[in-house]
PDB file of N, CA and C in Angstrom:
ATOM      1  N   MET B 111     -68.208-113.188-159.156  1.00 79.00           N
ATOM      2  CA  MET B 111     -68.980-113.336-157.943  1.00 79.00           C
ATOM      3  C   MET B 111     -68.870-112.092-157.070  1.00 79.00           C
ATOM      4  N   ASN B 112     -67.681-111.534-156.994  1.00 89.00           N
ATOM      5  CA  ASN B 112     -67.477-110.328-156.209  1.00 89.00           C
ATOM      6  C   ASN B 112     -68.293-109.164-156.783  1.00 89.00           C
ATOM      7  N   PHE B 113     -68.400-109.111-158.117  1.00 86.00           N
ATOM      8  CA  PHE B 113     -69.192-108.066-158.767  1.00 86.00           C
ATOM      9  C   PHE B 113     -70.655-108.171-158.352  1.00 86.00           C
ATOM     10  N   LEU B 114     -71.179-109.384-158.333  1.00 86.00           N
ATOM     11  CA  LEU B 114     -72.570-109.593-157.968  1.00 86.00           C
ATOM     12  C   LEU B 114     -72.836-109.195-156.520  1.00 86.00           C
ATOM     13  N   LEU B 115     -71.962-109.594-155.632  1.00 89.00           N
ATOM     14  CA  LEU B 115     -72.151-109.248-154.222  1.00 89.00           C
ATOM     15  C   LEU B 115     -72.042-107.739-153.994  1.00 89.00           C
ATOM     16  N   LYS B 116     -71.189-107.101-154.765  1.00 93.00           N
ATOM     17  CA  LYS B 116     -70.996-105.668-154.619  1.00 93.00           C
ATOM     18  C   LYS B 116     -72.207-104.881-155.119  1.00 93.00           C
ATOM     19  N   HIS B 117     -72.827-105.339-156.190  1.00 94.00           N
ATOM     20  CA  HIS B 117     -73.906-104.591-156.829  1.00 94.00           C
ATOM     21  C   HIS B 117     -75.295-105.165-156.563  1.00 94.00           C
ATOM     22  N   LEU B 118     -75.414-106.200-155.768  1.00 95.00           N
ATOM     23  CA  LEU B 118     -76.719-106.804-155.507  1.00 95.00           C
ATOM     24  C   LEU B 118     -77.714-105.826-154.875  1.00 95.00           C
ATOM     25  N   PRO B 119     -77.338-105.021-153.881  1.00 95.00           N
ATOM     26  CA  PRO B 119     -78.316-104.064-153.334  1.00 95.00           C
ATOM     27  C   PRO B 119     -78.847-103.078-154.378  1.00 95.00           C
ATOM     28  N   LYS B 120     -77.993-102.623-155.273  1.00 96.00           N
ATOM     29  CA  LYS B 120     -78.421-101.711-156.331  1.00 96.00           C
ATOM     30  C   LYS B 120     -79.374-102.406-157.300  1.00 96.00           C
ATOM     31  N   ILE B 121     -79.063-103.637-157.646  1.00 95.00           N
ATOM     32  CA  ILE B 121     -79.907-104.399-158.562  1.00 95.00           C
ATOM     33  C   ILE B 121     -81.293-104.613-157.954  1.00 95.00           C
ATOM     34  N   VAL B 122     -81.338-104.990-156.688  1.00 96.00           N
ATOM     35  CA  VAL B 122     -82.617-105.218-156.012  1.00 96.00           C
ATOM     36  C   VAL B 122     -83.395-103.907-155.913  1.00 96.00           C
ATOM     37  N   PHE B 123     -82.724-102.818-155.567  1.00 97.00           N
ATOM     38  CA  PHE B 123     -83.385-101.524-155.442  1.00 97.00           C
ATOM     39  C   PHE B 123     -84.019-101.094-156.764  1.00 97.00           C
ATOM     40  N   PHE B 124     -83.251-101.148-157.851  1.00 97.00           N
ATOM     41  CA  PHE B 124     -83.780-100.700-159.136  1.00 97.00           C
ATOM     42  C   PHE B 124     -84.855-101.647-159.668  1.00 97.00           C
ATOM     43  N   THR B 125     -84.766-102.924-159.360  1.00 97.00           N
ATOM     44  CA  THR B 125     -85.818-103.863-159.738  1.00 97.00           C
ATOM     45  C   THR B 125     -87.110-103.539-158.995  1.00 97.00           C
ATOM     46  N   ALA B 126     -87.011-103.210-157.715  1.00 97.00           N
ATOM     47  CA  ALA B 126     -88.195-102.841-156.934  1.00 97.00           C
ATOM     48  C   ALA B 126     -88.819-101.551-157.458  1.00 97.00           C
ATOM     49  N   ILE B 127     -88.001-100.559-157.763  1.00 97.00           N
ATOM     50  CA  ILE B 127     -88.521 -99.296-158.300  1.00 97.00           C
ATOM     51  C   ILE B 127     -89.198 -99.528-159.651  1.00 97.00           C
ATOM     52  N   PHE B 128     -88.595-100.344-160.488  1.00 97.00           N
ATOM     53  CA  PHE B 128     -89.174-100.656-161.795  1.00 97.00           C
ATOM     54  C   PHE B 128     -90.519-101.362-161.627  1.00 97.00           C
ATOM     55  N   SER B 129     -90.591-102.323-160.708  1.00 96.00           N
ATOM     56  CA  SER B 129     -91.837-103.051-160.466  1.00 96.00           C
ATOM     57  C   SER B 129     -92.921-102.120-159.927  1.00 96.00           C
ATOM     58  N   LEU B 130     -92.546-101.226-159.044  1.00 94.00           N
ATOM     59  CA  LEU B 130     -93.491-100.249-158.505  1.00 94.00           C
ATOM     60  C   LEU B 130     -94.022 -99.350-159.618  1.00 94.00           C
ATOM     61  N   PHE B 131     -93.157 -98.889-160.486  1.00 95.00           N
ATOM     62  CA  PHE B 131     -93.549 -98.027-161.601  1.00 95.00           C
ATOM     63  C   PHE B 131     -94.508 -98.746-162.542  1.00 95.00           C
ATOM     64  N   ILE B 132     -94.223 -99.999-162.860  1.00 96.00           N
ATOM     65  CA  ILE B 132     -95.099-100.775-163.743  1.00 96.00           C
ATOM     66  C   ILE B 132     -96.461-100.984-163.091  1.00 96.00           C
ATOM     67  N   GLY B 133     -96.470-101.270-161.795  1.00 93.00           N
ATOM     68  CA  GLY B 133     -97.737-101.441-161.084  1.00 93.00           C
ATOM     69  C   GLY B 133     -98.581-100.180-161.100  1.00 93.00           C
ATOM     70  N   ILE B 134     -97.952 -99.031-160.932  1.00 93.00           N
ATOM     71  CA  ILE B 134     -98.683 -97.767-160.977  1.00 93.00           C
ATOM     72  C   ILE B 134     -99.238 -97.519-162.367  1.00 93.00           C
ATOM     73  N   LEU B 135     -98.465 -97.802-163.396  1.00 95.00           N
ATOM     74  CA  LEU B 135     -98.940 -97.615-164.770  1.00 95.00           C
ATOM     75  C   LEU B 135    -100.127 -98.516-165.090  1.00 95.00           C
ATOM     76  N   MET B 136    -100.176 -99.699-164.481  1.00 95.00           N
ATOM     77  CA  MET B 136    -101.265-100.637-164.742  1.00 95.00           C
ATOM     78  C   MET B 136    -102.486-100.371-163.862  1.00 95.00           C
ATOM     79  N   GLY B 137    -102.402 -99.438-162.926  1.00 92.00           N
ATOM     80  CA  GLY B 137    -103.533 -99.097-162.083  1.00 92.00           C
ATOM     81  C   GLY B 137    -103.713 -99.993-160.882  1.00 92.00           C
ATOM     82  N   GLU B 138    -102.696-100.724-160.514  1.00 91.00           N
ATOM     83  CA  GLU B 138    -102.798-101.645-159.382  1.00 91.00           C
ATOM     84  C   GLU B 138    -102.971-100.916-158.061  1.00 91.00           C
ATOM     85  N   HIS B 139    -102.462 -99.695-157.960  1.00 89.00           N
ATOM     86  CA  HIS B 139    -102.556 -98.963-156.698  1.00 89.00           C
ATOM     87  C   HIS B 139    -104.008 -98.666-156.331  1.00 89.00           C
ATOM     88  N   GLU B 140    -104.874 -98.463-157.324  1.00 92.00           N
ATOM     89  CA  GLU B 140    -106.285 -98.208-157.037  1.00 92.00           C
ATOM     90  C   GLU B 140    -106.955 -99.442-156.440  1.00 92.00           C
ATOM     91  N   MET B 141    -106.649-100.605-156.988  1.00 91.00           N
ATOM     92  CA  MET B 141    -107.228-101.840-156.479  1.00 91.00           C
ATOM     93  C   MET B 141    -106.763-102.099-155.040  1.00 91.00           C
ATOM     94  N   ILE B 142    -105.494-101.902-154.776  1.00 90.00           N
ATOM     95  CA  ILE B 142    -104.966-102.127-153.435  1.00 90.00           C
ATOM     96  C   ILE B 142    -105.578-101.139-152.445  1.00 90.00           C
ATOM     97  N   PHE B 143    -105.722 -99.874-152.840  1.00 91.00           N
ATOM     98  CA  PHE B 143    -106.313 -98.883-151.957  1.00 91.00           C
ATOM     99  C   PHE B 143    -107.771 -99.228-151.652  1.00 91.00           C
ATOM    100  N   ASN B 144    -108.528 -99.619-152.664  1.00 92.00           N
ATOM    101  CA  ASN B 144    -109.929 -99.986-152.444  1.00 92.00           C
ATOM    102  C   ASN B 144    -110.047-101.191-151.526  1.00 92.00           C
ATOM    103  N   TYR B 145    -109.194-102.168-151.690  1.00 91.00           N
ATOM    104  CA  TYR B 145    -109.206-103.339-150.811  1.00 91.00           C
ATOM    105  C   TYR B 145    -108.851-102.952-149.380  1.00 91.00           C
ATOM    106  N   ALA B 146    -107.895-102.063-149.212  1.00 91.00           N
ATOM    107  CA  ALA B 146    -107.503-101.616-147.874  1.00 91.00           C
ATOM    108  C   ALA B 146    -108.645-100.871-147.191  1.00 91.00           C
ATOM    109  N   VAL B 147    -109.383-100.072-147.930  1.00 90.00           N
ATOM    110  CA  VAL B 147    -110.517 -99.349-147.358  1.00 90.00           C
ATOM    111  C   VAL B 147    -111.579-100.331-146.883  1.00 90.00           C
ATOM    112  N   VAL B 148    -111.875-101.340-147.690  1.00 89.00           N
ATOM    113  CA  VAL B 148    -112.881-102.337-147.312  1.00 89.00           C
ATOM    114  C   VAL B 148    -112.444-103.088-146.060  1.00 89.00           C
ATOM    115  N   VAL B 149    -111.192-103.475-145.993  1.00 90.00           N
ATOM    116  CA  VAL B 149    -110.695-104.204-144.828  1.00 90.00           C
ATOM    117  C   VAL B 149    -110.765-103.321-143.584  1.00 90.00           C
ATOM    118  N   CYS B 150    -110.364-102.064-143.695  1.00 88.00           N
ATOM    119  CA  CYS B 150    -110.397-101.161-142.534  1.00 88.00           C
ATOM    120  C   CYS B 150    -111.820-100.925-142.055  1.00 88.00           C
ATOM    121  N   LEU B 151    -112.733-100.723-142.991  1.00 87.00           N
ATOM    122  CA  LEU B 151    -114.122-100.480-142.603  1.00 87.00           C
ATOM    123  C   LEU B 151    -114.739-101.720-141.960  1.00 87.00           C
ATOM    124  N   SER B 152    -114.381-102.895-142.443  1.00 86.00           N
ATOM    125  CA  SER B 152    -114.940-104.101-141.845  1.00 86.00           C
ATOM    126  C   SER B 152    -114.331-104.364-140.472  1.00 86.00           C
ATOM    127  N   CYS B 153    -113.101-103.937-140.262  1.00 85.00           N
ATOM    128  CA  CYS B 153    -112.470-104.121-138.942  1.00 85.00           C
ATOM    129  C   CYS B 153    -113.140-103.278-137.876  1.00 85.00           C
ATOM    130  N   ILE B 154    -113.570-102.070-138.231  1.00 85.00           N
ATOM    131  CA  ILE B 154    -114.204-101.227-137.222  1.00 85.00           C
ATOM    132  C   ILE B 154    -115.716-101.405-137.196  1.00 85.00           C
ATOM    133  N   GLY B 155    -116.233-102.281-138.040  1.00 81.00           N
ATOM    134  CA  GLY B 155    -117.646-102.638-137.972  1.00 81.00           C
ATOM    135  C   GLY B 155    -118.576-101.782-138.797  1.00 81.00           C
ATOM    136  N   ILE B 156    -118.070-100.982-139.703  1.00 78.00           N
ATOM    137  CA  ILE B 156    -118.940-100.134-140.527  1.00 78.00           C
ATOM    138  C   ILE B 156    -119.306-100.857-141.823  1.00 78.00           C
ATOM    139  N   GLY B 157    -118.352-101.512-142.429  1.00 59.00           N
ATOM    140  CA  GLY B 157    -118.573-102.108-143.739  1.00 59.00           C
ATOM    141  C   GLY B 157    -118.915-103.513-143.611  1.00 59.00           C
TER     142      GLY B 157
END
């Protein structure tokens, strides 16, 4: 239990980095960016 508590921040950090890397490889960042552009344009009344 002490091992888990000691290394939990590292485990979470590397899991997040791994998930981010997989998302970039799958092209998810393009979809998120396009959605953000649409939301921003609709907020200011252009889109």
